[in-house]
């Protein structure tokens, strides 16, 4: 159960309010809820906010550094997200794992697959966990970003490329998602939280995909945009663990 | 006689059913039929499924790592497949050989030839076998992907580039394929299995191209999509060896 | 409070008159006003004009080398500015910090973010301060170069990428700029001086953004195009410090 | 007098018949005629056919490895041929010289000039002879591929870039070709054999350009497509030496 | 006062006649006139013609190697000239300085600025003089290649990038050229000779720009296309020194 907070890069401050714009607010949710098994930051935020050592660190979830990233300003372009941070820099910041987004279907997909594989081998050689953010995007998969076949293909690529975990969008129903999980094989599946939805729907969704074999959830906006972030975190944790 | 299982990357899970989506199912066919001289995997699948050492390994065919790959999501684009895995990583996984696809005729053909040559020299220096997947593709060869002249040209490029084996599409008749094999010279020819066809046709085809000098077959879907994978494997093996 | 003088590269000599075309004129303003905490030069100007050591150097502000740059001759193109100078060369010239421009929204934005991150890590490892010039540009942000949302996004990217300071355009009013500063979090905000405006307006502007939390000002034309450069420098310094 | 046999890469097997498709047939011509001072192969053919050491090798002409190459499948594209083989690999195969094609006039001309210069310096440092295949191609020189001015320009570029030999198309008459040779200066000129023409015409041509100062001939199809390859080789050798 | 002879690369042999096509003819002019302070060659010509050591060398002007170059065959394309020769190779040939062309205004301008800066730092570290050929070219500056503002901008870029000398086109009148020289600051200005003009005009021009502060002249065609090359060289030298 990962708490994701790289939206400042991917979407910009429009996702934030006066509270959650501050990374300390997110660290606080993690500290108080004690249910997250990982915190996802870009390097800059980790460097300036995540406690590097000492007593405090023990109470926070382990750090996952997002190695690539892009802004959301490029409407109508085929998405490309490239390595910003090195594996060694992630280790220096105390990370136990790294994340990398592949825009499956994008005209630049091959470039990201090449970069991911190289980083994946390096991270494994240095004992880090590797999480692949597998997001169908671009004109070749337009309108099919959540379809069974496209999401299952995304899951399979994560396996063929050697990711330990694949973060995937939910297909909307447990039956089709069971096929996605089967396609991922030995690569474990984390479901992407996505935009904020109402609580009952979220809980139903999580219950559904956990039942068919998902390993967990990588969630952001549905936690730190919630009125009771700690409460909803703990409710979701009960379903997951 | 190679058992190919990189379709999860190249075509996605639509090629699979509930059984053959699991790499263990393919390992099982190999184990039970005892006729394959090589198993083709992408790095991720090899890493998580192929037995690295010990007693078990001896009963499985040697490992061939496919060094490059691309997804099948890019309709209407000139195909480009780039190195995903290093030769050293293939060795670490226990591979005895490596494979690399060149899309002959693609607008990106030169880029793949350059990358292939570099990898081929490195693999040879490290005592690995090098297999070139030579696939005519792209608008310059459209409609001629199986023609005598284009396939013979693909075979010749494999020789000029120094491949030990060229995996090639069948031209459809033994006479024209004899010219393909002649063009390949000292580079041995493996015929690509292709999509699933009915058994009698497959057996005729294999008989035909083996008679004119092909060295073997790299086959996937016609084995693991068959109702009796072990049976068909052994029938084909009788023709080949 | 930085004195910026890289306009010779970015705009060309049309920004200059017979006095300020000479880098010594700028060094003189810095020497006489004794209020600047940094001088921004391209490598060539630093090399030929900035006093490298000895007694004189102590009286000049510390040196900031601009690592990238481009000319202003490219109307209608999506801006791209690439690394011209290495971090090691900046150190050799005596710099205490480095600057790098990212054109937020440009079609080449990702390339600059990748290069910036690499340089930022290297500069930090060598104990230099890193200042990100965050300029919204290109067709995706056309007409919104000074809007609250776009400038706040630019500020946030600087934080996510790990800059120590972000140099940003002013949004025009203190309320919206407070949100920009909040978005930048632990990354300190310097406001871009921009084209020459009349003195009263400039003083009002500086008073406004300093009140809502800006850290300082990076100013060029409003100083060295002024009739009394030393006077206006000292007036602004009183507001800032 | 070079015997060129890289047409399998450049044109494909359509240039070949049942005899000359076999590299051993070419080695045989060289052995029997004893007039060639160099044999041009791509790396793959050299590796699998050229005798590496021992008694046999002494009877064959020295090896020239063609470092770059491309296929002939790309109609209507501006030609680009990139390095396939390293200088060190050529040395390992026993080569005394290397060849590289620059498509003079192509939109990719600059890229090939950059790569050639780097390889040329490396080859010279390792005591290899460097031969530049200078072929005018692409829309900028369309219809002028054999004109005096364009071929003389190609010859001059070979000199400016430091080639030991320039392989050039014949301009069609000795007067204009004298200017080509003058333009090449200290770089020696080899004339390109080109497509098969009738014997009398070939002999006239060779007589003509040798008279105005050409150093030799690099010939392929006019030898190994001839009815009496050894005979024609020896006739041409008499003119050249 | 530099004698430039890289026109074989940039324009081709159409600039030459039966005499000046031979690099020895140019060396002869230099030897007999004894007024030149530098000779500009591409690497290939230097390697094969310039005397490397011994008694002879002392009588020739020092060698300047042009590091980049392109052919003149590309009408209607935005000019791009890339590094052909390394700084180390220039040193090996005995050069005391290196030259590099930046096409100011070209769509590829940034790529050349990046490459120039890197080479400039390397050359300075190895004690070579660096001369920047600053040529306004491309659609953004079309028709303004000799205008005061564009040439002054080109001069300024040379300073900002750290060149020791900038080779610039003449603006046509001494007043505007005084501004160009001022823009170049500590970077010294050499005026480009350009196409052959009649002697009186040339002498007037040189007199004019030397009066307003130019450091010298880089001249080619107006010397070696002249009827009395030694004579005109000595006349110009009188004005310059």
mmCIF file of C-alpha atoms in Angstrom, chain D residues 5-154:
data_model
loop_
_atom_site.group_PDB
_atom_site.id
_atom_site.type_symbol
_atom_site.label_atom_id
_atom_site.label_comp_id
_atom_site.label_asym_id
_atom_site.label_seq_id
_atom_site.Cartn_x
_atom_site.Cartn_y
_atom_site.Cartn_z
ATOM 1 C CA UNK D 5 32.135 -8.103 -52.984
ATOM 2 C CA UNK D 6 29.843 -6.153 -50.673
ATOM 3 C CA UNK D 7 26.947 -6.192 -53.140
ATOM 4 C CA UNK D 8 25.141 -8.829 -51.067
ATOM 5 C CA UNK D 9 24.571 -6.080 -48.510
ATOM 6 C CA UNK D 10 24.117 -3.128 -50.859
ATOM 7 C CA UNK D 11 21.976 -4.694 -53.610
ATOM 8 C CA UNK D 12 20.951 -8.137 -52.344
ATOM 9 C CA UNK D 13 21.127 -11.529 -54.039
ATOM 10 C CA UNK D 14 19.493 -10.207 -57.249
ATOM 11 C CA UNK D 15 23.051 -9.307 -58.300
ATOM 12 C CA UNK D 16 24.068 -12.943 -57.947
ATOM 13 C CA UNK D 17 23.692 -16.217 -59.800
ATOM 14 C CA UNK D 18 24.128 -19.778 -58.510
ATOM 15 C CA UNK D 19 27.911 -19.442 -58.656
ATOM 16 C CA UNK D 20 28.785 -15.964 -57.504
ATOM 17 C CA UNK D 21 26.309 -16.025 -54.610
ATOM 18 C CA UNK D 22 28.966 -18.138 -52.874
ATOM 19 C CA UNK D 23 31.838 -16.081 -51.413
ATOM 20 C CA UNK D 24 34.172 -19.009 -52.144
ATOM 21 C CA UNK D 25 33.622 -18.396 -55.854
ATOM 22 C CA UNK D 26 35.036 -14.884 -55.404
ATOM 23 C CA UNK D 27 37.971 -16.136 -53.335
ATOM 24 C CA UNK D 28 38.655 -18.578 -56.162
ATOM 25 C CA UNK D 29 38.780 -15.829 -58.787
ATOM 26 C CA UNK D 30 41.243 -13.959 -56.603
ATOM 27 C CA UNK D 31 43.356 -17.060 -56.116
ATOM 28 C CA UNK D 32 43.457 -18.032 -59.752
ATOM 29 C CA UNK D 33 43.972 -14.613 -61.296
ATOM 30 C CA UNK D 34 46.668 -13.447 -58.811
ATOM 31 C CA UNK D 35 46.194 -9.818 -59.907
ATOM 32 C CA UNK D 36 44.118 -8.264 -57.117
ATOM 33 C CA UNK D 37 45.767 -6.179 -54.420
ATOM 34 C CA UNK D 38 42.751 -6.221 -52.118
ATOM 35 C CA UNK D 39 39.489 -8.029 -51.421
ATOM 36 C CA UNK D 40 36.522 -6.033 -50.048
ATOM 37 C CA UNK D 41 34.129 -7.857 -47.719
ATOM 38 C CA UNK D 42 31.627 -6.978 -45.033
ATOM 39 C CA UNK D 43 32.597 -8.362 -41.631
ATOM 40 C CA UNK D 44 30.220 -11.349 -41.694
ATOM 41 C CA UNK D 45 31.567 -12.692 -44.983
ATOM 42 C CA UNK D 46 35.174 -12.111 -43.929
ATOM 43 C CA UNK D 47 34.623 -13.896 -40.621
ATOM 44 C CA UNK D 48 33.082 -16.988 -42.192
ATOM 45 C CA UNK D 49 35.069 -17.243 -45.474
ATOM 46 C CA UNK D 50 38.376 -15.367 -45.489
ATOM 47 C CA UNK D 51 41.286 -17.591 -44.391
ATOM 48 C CA UNK D 52 42.590 -16.098 -41.163
ATOM 49 C CA UNK D 53 46.129 -17.471 -41.152
ATOM 50 C CA UNK D 54 48.453 -20.154 -42.341
ATOM 51 C CA UNK D 55 49.738 -21.143 -45.774
ATOM 52 C CA UNK D 56 46.500 -20.511 -47.624
ATOM 53 C CA UNK D 57 46.229 -16.913 -46.651
ATOM 54 C CA UNK D 58 49.423 -15.934 -48.441
ATOM 55 C CA UNK D 59 47.862 -16.753 -51.794
ATOM 56 C CA UNK D 60 44.859 -14.476 -51.304
ATOM 57 C CA UNK D 61 44.809 -10.706 -51.700
ATOM 58 C CA UNK D 62 44.920 -8.681 -48.459
ATOM 59 C CA UNK D 63 41.562 -8.047 -46.783
ATOM 60 C CA UNK D 64 39.729 -4.696 -46.825
ATOM 61 C CA UNK D 65 36.767 -4.553 -44.436
ATOM 62 C CA UNK D 66 33.887 -2.300 -45.380
ATOM 63 C CA UNK D 67 33.041 -0.580 -42.086
ATOM 64 C CA UNK D 68 29.609 0.745 -42.994
ATOM 65 C CA UNK D 69 26.810 -0.456 -45.224
ATOM 66 C CA UNK D 70 23.106 -0.241 -45.920
ATOM 67 C CA UNK D 71 20.559 -2.217 -47.899
ATOM 68 C CA UNK D 72 19.122 -1.180 -51.250
ATOM 69 C CA UNK D 73 15.517 -1.435 -50.076
ATOM 70 C CA UNK D 74 15.019 2.255 -49.374
ATOM 71 C CA UNK D 75 13.781 3.842 -52.571
ATOM 72 C CA UNK D 76 13.210 7.567 -52.398
ATOM 73 C CA UNK D 77 15.005 8.046 -49.084
ATOM 74 C CA UNK D 78 18.124 10.164 -48.661
ATOM 75 C CA UNK D 79 20.820 7.526 -48.226
ATOM 76 C CA UNK D 80 22.446 6.961 -44.839
ATOM 77 C CA UNK D 81 25.066 4.303 -44.193
ATOM 78 C CA UNK D 82 26.478 3.946 -40.698
ATOM 79 C CA UNK D 83 29.355 2.170 -39.043
ATOM 80 C CA UNK D 84 28.559 -1.503 -38.568
ATOM 81 C CA UNK D 85 32.021 -2.806 -37.741
ATOM 82 C CA UNK D 86 34.707 -1.421 -35.462
ATOM 83 C CA UNK D 87 38.290 -0.827 -36.581
ATOM 84 C CA UNK D 88 39.444 -3.282 -33.914
ATOM 85 C CA UNK D 89 37.160 -5.975 -35.290
ATOM 86 C CA UNK D 90 38.582 -5.376 -38.779
ATOM 87 C CA UNK D 91 42.098 -5.807 -37.391
ATOM 88 C CA UNK D 92 41.037 -9.015 -35.609
ATOM 89 C CA UNK D 93 39.875 -10.397 -38.961
ATOM 90 C CA UNK D 94 43.263 -9.634 -40.479
ATOM 91 C CA UNK D 95 42.358 -6.562 -42.524
ATOM 92 C CA UNK D 96 45.090 -4.254 -43.874
ATOM 93 C CA UNK D 97 42.597 -1.538 -44.718
ATOM 94 C CA UNK D 98 39.079 -0.306 -44.148
ATOM 95 C CA UNK D 99 36.455 1.220 -46.388
ATOM 96 C CA UNK D 100 33.610 3.618 -45.626
ATOM 97 C CA UNK D 101 30.951 5.079 -47.929
ATOM 98 C CA UNK D 102 30.017 8.759 -47.808
ATOM 99 C CA UNK D 103 26.913 9.652 -49.803
ATOM 100 C CA UNK D 104 27.978 13.084 -51.000
ATOM 101 C CA UNK D 105 24.957 15.366 -51.288
ATOM 102 C CA UNK D 106 22.668 13.243 -49.115
ATOM 103 C CA UNK D 107 20.718 14.984 -46.365
ATOM 104 C CA UNK D 108 22.702 12.747 -43.984
ATOM 105 C CA UNK D 109 26.095 13.603 -45.515
ATOM 106 C CA UNK D 110 27.353 15.492 -42.437
ATOM 107 C CA UNK D 111 26.639 12.530 -40.129
ATOM 108 C CA UNK D 112 28.697 10.226 -42.363
ATOM 109 C CA UNK D 113 31.547 12.767 -42.650
ATOM 110 C CA UNK D 114 31.714 13.023 -38.851
ATOM 111 C CA UNK D 115 31.763 9.243 -38.452
ATOM 112 C CA UNK D 116 34.280 8.776 -41.267
ATOM 113 C CA UNK D 117 36.764 11.289 -39.801
ATOM 114 C CA UNK D 118 36.686 9.593 -36.424
ATOM 115 C CA UNK D 119 37.202 6.148 -37.958
ATOM 116 C CA UNK D 120 39.868 7.468 -40.314
ATOM 117 C CA UNK D 121 41.942 8.864 -37.427
ATOM 118 C CA UNK D 122 41.540 5.614 -35.500
ATOM 119 C CA UNK D 123 42.472 3.453 -38.498
ATOM 120 C CA UNK D 124 45.540 5.583 -39.267
ATOM 121 C CA UNK D 125 46.652 5.411 -35.641
ATOM 122 C CA UNK D 126 46.456 1.603 -35.977
ATOM 123 C CA UNK D 127 48.332 1.560 -39.314
ATOM 124 C CA UNK D 128 45.443 0.669 -41.585
ATOM 125 C CA UNK D 129 44.837 2.078 -45.054
ATOM 126 C CA UNK D 130 41.642 4.122 -45.359
ATOM 127 C CA UNK D 131 39.536 4.067 -48.504
ATOM 128 C CA UNK D 132 36.598 6.444 -48.856
ATOM 129 C CA UNK D 133 33.775 5.311 -51.137
ATOM 130 C CA UNK D 134 32.597 8.743 -52.357
ATOM 131 C CA UNK D 135 29.173 8.345 -53.999
ATOM 132 C CA UNK D 136 27.115 11.385 -55.018
ATOM 133 C CA UNK D 137 23.495 10.649 -54.078
ATOM 134 C CA UNK D 138 20.250 12.312 -53.021
ATOM 135 C CA UNK D 139 18.011 15.039 -54.372
ATOM 136 C CA UNK D 140 20.650 17.805 -54.145
ATOM 137 C CA UNK D 141 22.846 16.088 -56.761
ATOM 138 C CA UNK D 142 20.153 14.192 -58.681
ATOM 139 C CA UNK D 143 21.140 13.715 -62.322
ATOM 140 C CA UNK D 144 24.657 14.995 -61.575
ATOM 141 C CA UNK D 145 26.039 11.816 -59.966
ATOM 142 C CA UNK D 146 28.678 11.532 -62.734
ATOM 143 C CA UNK D 147 29.153 15.198 -63.605
ATOM 144 C CA UNK D 148 32.641 16.677 -63.537
ATOM 145 C CA UNK D 149 31.880 19.257 -60.833
ATOM 146 C CA UNK D 150 30.100 16.913 -58.447
ATOM 147 C CA UNK D 151 32.624 14.064 -58.778
ATOM 148 C CA UNK D 152 35.522 16.525 -58.410
ATOM 149 C CA UNK D 153 33.846 17.894 -55.270
ATOM 150 C CA UNK D 154 33.501 14.322 -53.925
#
